[in-house]
Tab-separated table of C-alpha atoms in Angstrom:
chain	number	residue	atom	x	y	z
A	1	MET	CA	166.033	8.372	176.371
A	2	ALA	CA	164.080	6.236	178.757
A	3	GLY	CA	160.726	4.804	177.731
A	4	HIS	CA	161.460	1.475	176.187
A	5	GLN	CA	160.817	-1.811	177.921
A	6	ALA	CA	163.071	-2.478	180.759
A	7	ALA	CA	165.350	-5.562	180.508
A	8	THR	CA	165.937	-7.656	183.526
A	9	PRO	CA	162.923	-8.797	185.643
A	10	THR	CA	163.208	-7.932	189.277
A	11	THR	CA	161.811	-9.578	192.306
A	12	GLY	CA	161.737	-6.411	194.304
A	13	ARG	CA	163.609	-8.186	197.237
A	14	PRO	CA	166.799	-6.544	198.440
A	15	HIS	CA	169.925	-8.276	197.289
A	16	GLY	CA	173.482	-7.980	198.722
A	17	ALA	CA	176.765	-9.099	197.401
A	18	ARG	CA	176.803	-12.247	199.467
A	19	HIS	CA	173.406	-13.315	198.133
A	20	THR	CA	174.399	-12.766	194.535
A	21	ALA	CA	177.784	-14.590	195.050
A	22	ASP	CA	175.942	-17.537	196.501
A	23	ARG	CA	173.460	-17.644	193.712
A	24	PHE	CA	176.315	-17.559	191.195
A	25	THR	CA	177.995	-20.456	192.915
A	26	ALA	CA	174.702	-22.425	192.962
A	27	VAL	CA	174.206	-21.922	189.275
A	28	TYR	CA	177.703	-22.325	187.997
A	29	GLY	CA	179.346	-24.605	190.625
A	30	ALA	CA	182.206	-22.159	191.394
A	31	ALA	CA	182.645	-18.806	193.140
A	32	PRO	CA	182.626	-15.632	191.029
A	33	THR	CA	185.721	-13.488	190.618
A	34	GLY	CA	183.840	-10.450	191.770
A	35	ILE	CA	180.413	-8.577	192.137
A	36	TRP	CA	179.662	-5.331	190.419
A	37	ALA	CA	176.653	-3.048	190.851
A	38	ALA	CA	174.988	-0.398	188.599
A	39	PRO	CA	172.000	1.680	189.584
A	40	GLY	CA	168.796	2.603	188.085
A	41	ARG	CA	168.107	6.298	187.628
A	42	VAL	CA	165.403	8.897	187.776
A	43	ASN	CA	165.609	12.069	185.710
A	44	LEU	CA	165.196	15.213	187.813
A	45	ILE	CA	164.723	17.545	184.853
A	46	GLY	CA	165.410	17.538	181.056
A	47	GLU	CA	162.998	15.187	179.311
A	48	HIS	CA	163.337	14.389	175.683
A	49	THR	CA	166.114	16.829	175.366
A	50	ASP	CA	168.902	14.192	175.035
A	51	TYR	CA	168.211	13.321	171.302
A	52	ASN	CA	168.063	17.069	170.679
A	53	ASP	CA	171.680	17.597	171.743
A	54	GLY	CA	170.302	19.267	174.992
A	55	PHE	CA	170.673	19.175	178.738
A	56	VAL	CA	169.643	16.488	181.176
A	57	MET	CA	169.999	16.036	184.930
A	58	PRO	CA	169.554	12.532	186.247
A	59	LEU	CA	170.471	11.175	189.496
A	60	ALA	CA	171.267	7.526	190.508
A	61	LEU	CA	168.783	5.513	192.561
A	62	PRO	CA	169.721	3.166	195.463
A	63	HIS	CA	168.161	0.403	193.511
A	64	THR	CA	170.755	-1.553	191.652
A	65	THR	CA	171.515	-4.442	189.413
A	66	LEU	CA	174.245	-6.745	190.735
A	67	ALA	CA	176.319	-8.802	188.391
A	68	ALA	CA	178.582	-11.679	189.662
A	69	ALA	CA	180.977	-12.723	187.007
A	70	ALA	CA	183.977	-14.920	186.220
A	71	PRO	CA	185.951	-15.140	183.011
A	72	ARG	CA	185.931	-18.060	180.629
A	73	THR	CA	188.578	-19.141	178.132
A	74	ASP	CA	186.457	-21.144	175.711
A	75	GLY	CA	184.624	-18.248	174.016
A	76	VAL	CA	181.287	-19.069	175.688
A	77	LEU	CA	179.076	-16.532	177.322
A	78	ARG	CA	176.688	-17.818	179.957
A	79	LEU	CA	173.987	-15.588	181.316
A	80	HIS	CA	171.595	-16.192	184.229
A	81	SER	CA	169.149	-13.862	185.992
A	82	GLY	CA	167.524	-14.349	189.335
A	83	GLY	CA	164.453	-12.588	188.175
A	84	ALA	CA	163.956	-14.287	184.800
A	85	ASP	CA	162.515	-17.594	183.893
A	86	GLY	CA	164.407	-20.143	181.605
A	87	GLY	CA	167.563	-20.963	183.241
A	88	ILE	CA	171.024	-20.303	181.705
A	89	VAL	CA	171.308	-18.609	178.431
A	90	GLU	CA	174.493	-19.924	176.595
A	91	LEU	CA	175.954	-18.083	173.636
A	92	ARG	CA	179.140	-18.209	171.691
A	93	ILE	CA	180.782	-14.785	171.583
A	94	ASP	CA	182.105	-15.162	168.032
A	95	ALA	CA	178.468	-15.851	166.853
A	96	LEU	CA	176.868	-12.757	168.448
A	97	ARG	CA	174.917	-10.781	165.914
A	98	PRO	CA	172.647	-7.647	166.335
A	99	THR	CA	168.998	-8.494	166.988
A	100	ALA	CA	169.757	-12.257	166.889
A	101	GLN	CA	169.448	-12.703	170.587
A	102	GLY	CA	166.033	-11.638	172.042
A	103	GLY	CA	164.747	-11.115	175.598
A	104	TRP	CA	166.723	-9.769	178.551
A	105	ALA	CA	169.892	-11.528	177.576
A	106	ALA	CA	170.225	-9.327	174.469
A	107	TYR	CA	171.359	-6.460	176.690
A	108	PRO	CA	174.482	-8.145	178.314
A	109	ALA	CA	175.235	-9.990	175.107
A	110	GLY	CA	175.168	-6.643	173.271
A	111	ILE	CA	177.828	-5.439	175.670
A	112	VAL	CA	180.218	-8.243	174.727
A	113	TRP	CA	179.454	-7.669	171.037
A	114	ALA	CA	180.086	-3.852	171.334
A	115	MET	CA	183.350	-4.299	173.134
A	116	ARG	CA	184.606	-6.801	170.622
A	117	GLU	CA	183.463	-4.583	167.744
A	118	ALA	CA	185.573	-1.806	169.279
A	119	GLY	CA	188.591	-4.123	169.155
A	120	LEU	CA	188.760	-4.766	172.919
A	121	PRO	CA	190.175	-8.124	174.079
A	122	VAL	CA	186.982	-9.500	175.682
A	123	GLY	CA	186.533	-13.278	175.988
A	124	GLY	CA	183.817	-15.408	177.454
A	125	ALA	CA	182.283	-15.100	180.852
A	126	ASP	CA	179.807	-16.523	183.381
A	127	LEU	CA	177.365	-13.979	184.708
A	128	HIS	CA	174.547	-14.056	187.183
A	129	TYR	CA	172.291	-11.019	187.834
A	130	ASP	CA	169.973	-9.954	190.753
A	131	SER	CA	168.191	-6.609	190.441
A	132	THR	CA	166.043	-4.360	192.629
A	133	VAL	CA	165.511	-1.684	189.948
A	134	PRO	CA	161.722	-1.708	189.171
A	135	THR	CA	161.060	-2.811	185.568
A	136	GLY	CA	158.650	-0.983	183.272
A	137	ALA	CA	158.677	2.101	185.449
A	138	GLY	CA	160.939	4.271	183.295
A	139	LEU	CA	163.799	3.977	185.729
A	140	SER	CA	166.434	2.477	183.305
A	141	SER	CA	166.664	-1.036	184.474
A	142	SER	CA	168.147	-1.807	181.028
A	143	ALA	CA	171.022	0.643	181.431
A	144	ALA	CA	171.701	-0.667	184.902
A	145	LEU	CA	171.990	-4.253	183.395
A	146	GLU	CA	174.257	-2.991	180.618
A	147	VAL	CA	176.565	-0.898	182.749
A	148	ALA	CA	176.976	-3.567	185.437
A	149	THR	CA	178.007	-6.035	182.693
A	150	ALA	CA	180.348	-3.541	181.104
A	151	LEU	CA	182.024	-2.737	184.411
A	152	ALA	CA	182.423	-6.402	185.259
A	153	LEU	CA	184.067	-7.198	181.885
A	154	ASN	CA	186.119	-4.112	182.102
A	155	ASP	CA	187.692	-5.491	185.382
A	156	LEU	CA	187.747	-9.118	184.378
A	157	TYR	CA	189.711	-8.330	181.245
A	158	ALA	CA	191.699	-5.486	182.663
A	159	LEU	CA	190.498	-3.082	179.821
A	160	GLY	CA	191.135	0.098	181.833
A	161	LEU	CA	188.051	1.914	180.415
A	162	GLN	CA	186.824	4.981	182.175
A	163	PRO	CA	183.055	5.366	183.240
A	164	GLN	CA	182.117	7.599	180.289
A	165	ARG	CA	183.497	5.145	177.841
A	166	LEU	CA	181.636	2.258	179.336
A	167	ALA	CA	178.492	4.385	178.994
A	168	ARG	CA	179.131	4.869	175.311
A	169	ILE	CA	179.716	1.176	174.867
A	170	ALA	CA	176.453	0.437	176.689
A	171	GLN	CA	174.558	2.885	174.472
A	172	ARG	CA	176.031	1.328	171.326
A	173	ALA	CA	175.039	-2.104	172.553
A	174	GLU	CA	171.438	-1.026	172.984
A	175	ASN	CA	171.242	1.005	169.775
A	176	ALA	CA	172.957	-1.359	167.364
A	177	PHE	CA	172.572	-4.775	168.987
A	178	VAL	CA	169.246	-4.638	170.755
A	179	GLY	CA	167.791	-2.127	168.376
A	180	VAL	CA	166.523	0.551	170.855
A	181	PRO	CA	167.333	4.057	169.587
A	182	CYS	CA	168.002	5.494	173.063
A	183	GLY	CA	170.077	8.489	173.959
A	184	ILE	CA	173.191	8.495	176.202
A	185	MET	CA	171.569	9.727	179.340
A	186	ASP	CA	170.589	6.462	180.979
A	187	GLN	CA	174.019	4.709	180.627
A	188	THR	CA	175.871	7.901	181.615
A	189	ALA	CA	173.859	8.184	184.847
A	190	ALA	CA	174.396	4.499	185.617
A	191	ALA	CA	178.122	4.851	185.073
A	192	CYS	CA	178.959	8.301	186.290
A	193	CYS	CA	176.534	9.505	189.031
A	194	THR	CA	177.941	10.020	192.550
A	195	GLU	CA	176.263	9.910	195.958
A	196	GLY	CA	174.585	13.109	197.094
A	197	HIS	CA	174.621	14.617	193.565
A	198	ALA	CA	172.512	15.068	190.531
A	199	LEU	CA	174.402	14.815	187.217
A	200	PHE	CA	174.264	17.681	184.755
A	201	LEU	CA	175.005	16.247	181.362
A	202	ASP	CA	175.373	18.079	178.033
A	203	THR	CA	174.517	15.378	175.607
A	204	ARG	CA	176.154	17.042	172.677
A	205	ASP	CA	179.738	17.028	173.908
A	206	LEU	CA	179.118	14.634	176.946
A	207	THR	CA	180.708	16.937	179.361
A	208	HIS	CA	179.225	16.612	182.729
A	209	ARG	CA	179.254	18.056	186.205
A	210	GLN	CA	178.165	16.738	189.560
A	211	VAL	CA	175.698	19.173	191.217
A	212	PRO	CA	175.137	18.888	195.025
A	213	PHE	CA	171.754	17.631	195.799
A	214	ASP	CA	171.537	17.010	199.568
A	215	LEU	CA	167.834	16.561	200.085
A	216	ALA	CA	168.083	15.109	203.571
A	217	GLY	CA	170.240	17.839	204.786
A	218	GLU	CA	167.574	20.408	203.813
A	219	GLY	CA	164.712	18.418	205.308
A	220	LEU	CA	163.370	17.435	201.881
A	221	ARG	CA	162.532	14.186	200.132
A	222	LEU	CA	162.069	13.237	196.517
A	223	LEU	CA	159.408	10.638	196.043
A	224	VAL	CA	159.049	8.353	193.023
A	225	VAL	CA	155.453	7.375	192.150
A	226	ASP	CA	155.560	4.253	189.915
A	227	THR	CA	152.151	4.323	188.382
A	228	ARG	CA	152.596	0.594	187.336
A	229	VAL	CA	151.085	1.376	183.955
A	230	LYS	CA	152.513	1.493	180.497
A	231	HIS	CA	150.335	2.494	177.569
A	232	GLU	CA	151.074	0.815	174.293
A	233	LEU	CA	151.096	3.888	172.026
A	234	GLY	CA	154.365	5.041	173.786
A	235	ASP	CA	156.895	3.361	171.510
A	236	GLY	CA	155.348	4.776	168.249
A	237	ALA	CA	154.760	8.197	169.804
A	238	TYR	CA	158.342	8.367	170.834
A	239	ALA	CA	159.470	7.973	167.198
A	240	GLU	CA	156.950	10.529	166.048
A	241	ARG	CA	158.154	13.119	168.435
A	242	ARG	CA	161.787	12.524	167.675
A	243	ALA	CA	161.049	12.884	163.945
A	244	GLY	CA	158.956	16.040	164.679
A	245	CYS	CA	161.856	17.566	166.583
A	246	GLU	CA	164.178	16.879	163.729
A	247	ARG	CA	161.640	18.489	161.281
A	248	GLY	CA	161.653	21.571	163.556
A	249	ALA	CA	165.430	21.781	163.588
A	250	ARG	CA	165.570	21.509	159.772
A	251	ALA	CA	162.911	24.149	159.389
A	252	LEU	CA	164.678	26.579	161.617
A	253	GLY	CA	168.063	25.837	159.937
A	254	VAL	CA	169.926	24.518	163.077
A	255	ARG	CA	171.822	21.351	163.726
A	256	ALA	CA	169.516	20.432	166.615
A	257	LEU	CA	166.882	22.188	168.789
A	258	ARG	CA	169.485	22.740	171.430
A	259	ASP	CA	170.789	25.550	169.170
A	260	VAL	CA	167.516	27.533	169.482
A	261	SER	CA	168.099	29.861	172.540
A	262	PHE	CA	165.378	30.624	174.939
A	263	ALA	CA	165.816	34.342	174.268
A	264	HIS	CA	164.994	33.680	170.507
A	265	LEU	CA	162.128	31.184	171.146
A	266	PRO	CA	159.347	33.663	170.085
A	267	GLU	CA	161.062	34.158	166.742
A	268	ALA	CA	161.476	30.491	166.278
A	269	LEU	CA	157.845	29.760	167.053
A	270	ALA	CA	156.653	32.580	164.713
A	271	ALA	CA	158.639	30.817	161.979
A	272	LEU	CA	156.741	27.512	162.539
A	273	ASP	CA	153.257	29.031	162.519
A	274	ASP	CA	152.217	26.692	159.687
A	275	ASP	CA	153.102	23.486	161.618
A	276	PRO	CA	151.459	23.812	165.147
A	277	GLY	CA	152.428	20.231	166.113
A	278	VAL	CA	156.157	20.774	165.555
A	279	ARG	CA	155.771	24.277	167.068
A	280	ALA	CA	154.661	22.713	170.265
A	281	LEU	CA	157.496	20.156	170.334
A	282	VAL	CA	160.078	23.024	169.724
A	283	ARG	CA	158.584	25.057	172.552
A	284	HIS	CA	158.938	22.059	174.907
A	285	ILE	CA	162.578	21.365	174.143
A	286	VAL	CA	163.715	24.967	174.247
A	287	THR	CA	161.909	25.697	177.492
A	288	GLU	CA	162.987	22.369	178.995
A	289	ASN	CA	166.666	23.101	178.387
A	290	GLN	CA	166.099	26.512	180.084
A	291	ARG	CA	164.492	24.780	183.083
A	292	VAL	CA	167.615	22.408	183.421
A	293	GLU	CA	169.827	25.539	183.604
A	294	GLU	CA	167.452	27.188	186.092
A	295	VAL	CA	167.475	24.107	188.322
A	296	ILE	CA	171.184	24.066	188.338
A	297	ALA	CA	171.276	27.732	189.329
A	298	CYS	CA	168.946	26.961	192.158
A	299	LEU	CA	170.932	24.054	193.416
A	300	ASP	CA	174.268	25.826	193.091
A	301	ALA	CA	172.787	28.676	195.253
A	302	GLY	CA	171.491	26.233	197.867
A	303	ARG	CA	167.772	27.056	197.009
A	304	THR	CA	166.591	23.485	196.581
A	305	ARG	CA	163.028	24.265	197.296
A	306	ALA	CA	162.966	26.790	194.510
A	307	ILE	CA	163.210	23.872	191.954
A	308	GLY	CA	159.662	22.809	192.814
A	309	PRO	CA	157.808	25.104	190.425
A	310	LEU	CA	160.214	24.305	187.670
A	311	LEU	CA	159.490	20.575	187.930
A	312	THR	CA	155.751	21.355	187.850
A	313	ALA	CA	156.276	23.556	184.794
A	314	GLY	CA	158.135	20.811	183.168
A	315	HIS	CA	155.181	18.469	183.674
A	316	ALA	CA	152.832	20.949	182.138
A	317	SER	CA	155.040	21.349	179.071
A	318	LEU	CA	155.275	17.573	178.663
A	319	ARG	CA	151.515	17.133	179.075
A	320	ASP	CA	150.396	20.006	176.901
A	321	ASP	CA	153.186	20.615	174.298
A	322	PHE	CA	154.826	17.162	174.002
A	323	LYS	CA	151.557	15.362	174.896
A	324	ILE	CA	153.207	12.327	176.506
A	325	SER	CA	151.552	12.248	179.765
A	326	CYS	CA	148.488	10.046	180.610
A	327	PRO	CA	145.673	10.096	183.159
A	328	GLU	CA	147.685	8.122	185.774
A	329	LEU	CA	150.616	10.393	185.693
A	330	ASP	CA	148.479	13.561	185.733
A	331	LEU	CA	146.560	12.237	188.634
A	332	ALA	CA	149.795	11.534	190.607
A	333	VAL	CA	151.139	15.000	189.862
A	334	ASP	CA	147.859	16.922	190.530
A	335	THR	CA	147.126	14.952	193.815
A	336	ALA	CA	150.671	15.482	195.224
A	337	LEU	CA	150.458	19.242	194.468
A	338	ALA	CA	147.029	19.568	196.012
A	339	ALA	CA	148.300	17.744	199.048
A	340	GLY	CA	151.216	20.184	199.555
A	341	ALA	CA	154.093	18.999	197.383
A	342	LEU	CA	156.684	21.744	196.456
A	343	GLY	CA	156.738	20.333	192.826
A	344	ALA	CA	156.000	17.238	190.725
A	345	ARG	CA	156.355	15.974	187.276
A	346	MET	CA	156.340	12.907	185.194
A	347	THR	CA	159.776	11.444	184.396
A	348	GLY	CA	160.933	9.246	181.682
A	349	GLY	CA	159.554	8.535	178.135
A	350	GLY	CA	155.906	9.035	179.070
A	351	PHE	CA	152.542	7.304	178.562
A	352	GLY	CA	152.959	5.607	181.922
A	353	GLY	CA	156.019	4.816	184.076
A	354	SER	CA	156.721	7.166	187.071
A	355	ALA	CA	156.283	10.713	188.424
A	356	ILE	CA	158.735	12.427	190.851
A	357	VAL	CA	157.453	14.598	193.714
A	358	LEU	CA	159.532	16.998	195.780
A	359	VAL	CA	158.136	17.225	199.339
A	360	GLU	CA	159.041	18.533	202.773
A	361	GLU	CA	160.143	15.530	204.821
A	362	PRO	CA	157.224	15.748	207.429
A	363	ALA	CA	154.652	15.783	204.582
A	364	ALA	CA	155.974	12.736	202.691
A	365	THR	CA	153.763	10.218	204.239
A	366	GLY	CA	150.616	12.098	203.936
A	367	ILE	CA	151.249	13.079	200.235
A	368	GLY	CA	152.012	9.375	199.534
A	369	THR	CA	148.709	8.397	201.251
A	370	ALA	CA	146.823	10.952	199.197
A	371	VAL	CA	148.222	9.731	195.917
A	372	THR	CA	147.433	6.071	196.794
A	373	ALA	CA	143.878	7.002	197.703
A	374	ALA	CA	143.385	9.032	194.582
A	375	PHE	CA	144.441	6.065	192.436
A	376	ALA	CA	142.075	3.720	194.207
A	377	ALA	CA	139.222	6.118	193.769
A	378	ALA	CA	139.905	6.332	190.085
A	379	GLY	CA	140.170	2.584	189.790
A	380	HIS	CA	143.875	2.586	188.849
A	381	PRO	CA	146.364	-0.011	190.005
A	382	SER	CA	147.883	0.924	193.370
A	383	PRO	CA	151.108	2.923	192.741
A	384	ARG	CA	154.450	1.998	194.143
A	385	ILE	CA	155.856	4.897	196.080
A	386	PHE	CA	159.508	5.044	197.272
A	387	GLU	CA	162.172	7.538	197.995
A	388	ALA	CA	164.792	8.638	195.457
A	389	VAL	CA	168.075	9.006	197.357
A	390	PRO	CA	170.866	10.370	195.157
A	391	SER	CA	173.239	7.444	195.061
A	392	ALA	CA	176.509	6.226	193.563
A	393	GLY	CA	177.013	5.106	190.034
A	394	ALA	CA	178.465	1.782	189.013
A	395	HIS	CA	181.138	0.298	191.273
A	396	ARG	CA	182.691	-2.988	192.336
A	397	LEU	CA	181.402	-4.566	195.583
A	398	GLN	CA	183.882	-7.278	196.018
């Protein structure tokens, strides 16, 4: 699940493989063996369903974390980020311990630890990172960093791991080494998405399917509105909602809320009348899983515009039942809809971060202008608005 603090700072400047290779050489005094990239992601629909064994539908962004890497034979891991202060972080791989390494370097260090814990023959490495994935925006800069590292080590040490295995390793690194109880969505999106598609993922059995999502071909655009705010109550509220969902599943006698069908939602809600808070959480999860399936049906039928009202309904559910929106997200959504958007909703963990807005291509500029003006009038920081183009998952550049 998105919502935790993103990992590697980003300058926002575009980076190519040559730039990253040159920076690696400048830092370490030799050329890298290769350059690998992993994207950030935005979640089209399916919010907070992942830790309820439910359905999610992310797509990869064109914004990526690039990792230049070379192997070492002395058991030393050296890490350097173009967007972080402090120079090279040097660690011994046989001394890596969960939560012992703080800051952004814990994420790639956790990958090495998780691989070695799994019995994989991973040695030391030199790594340099550049990133254009916005941090703190709920776009999974952490997963991009993890998966870029995992793919680089997979190639450097000829491990032969498939993308979904790399995603599971990255999730374990974040859960057990960094200490963030995220689901599997972000890492799977970074590892497995394909260009021009959204990824339908069943988080229970990890089966997935690429669903065509050709926005440009239909004269549409999907905008991301990064509100540039993150409210502090987010982390504790995430844990509270997760615990509430688990209470709901226990009360209903199911393994997870994914097992409550939409058709039987009225009976489930009636059984929870004595706990209105949990009742609202259950209503969101069950209806959100249904929205994911309805979005897939629309896309499979070539009716992309029809997903707009489903996105908007998802925002209302997150705002009213899950109660994880905030004034900035609501303003972005309401303003975009009033300016003619087909649909809009918050995306990510909530209490800040980003919203997504589905628009007709000719209306994109005007809707972006309206949202920016509304933020200025409300005294909020100016939002960062950019297009979400369904892009490729992790891959080697050179």
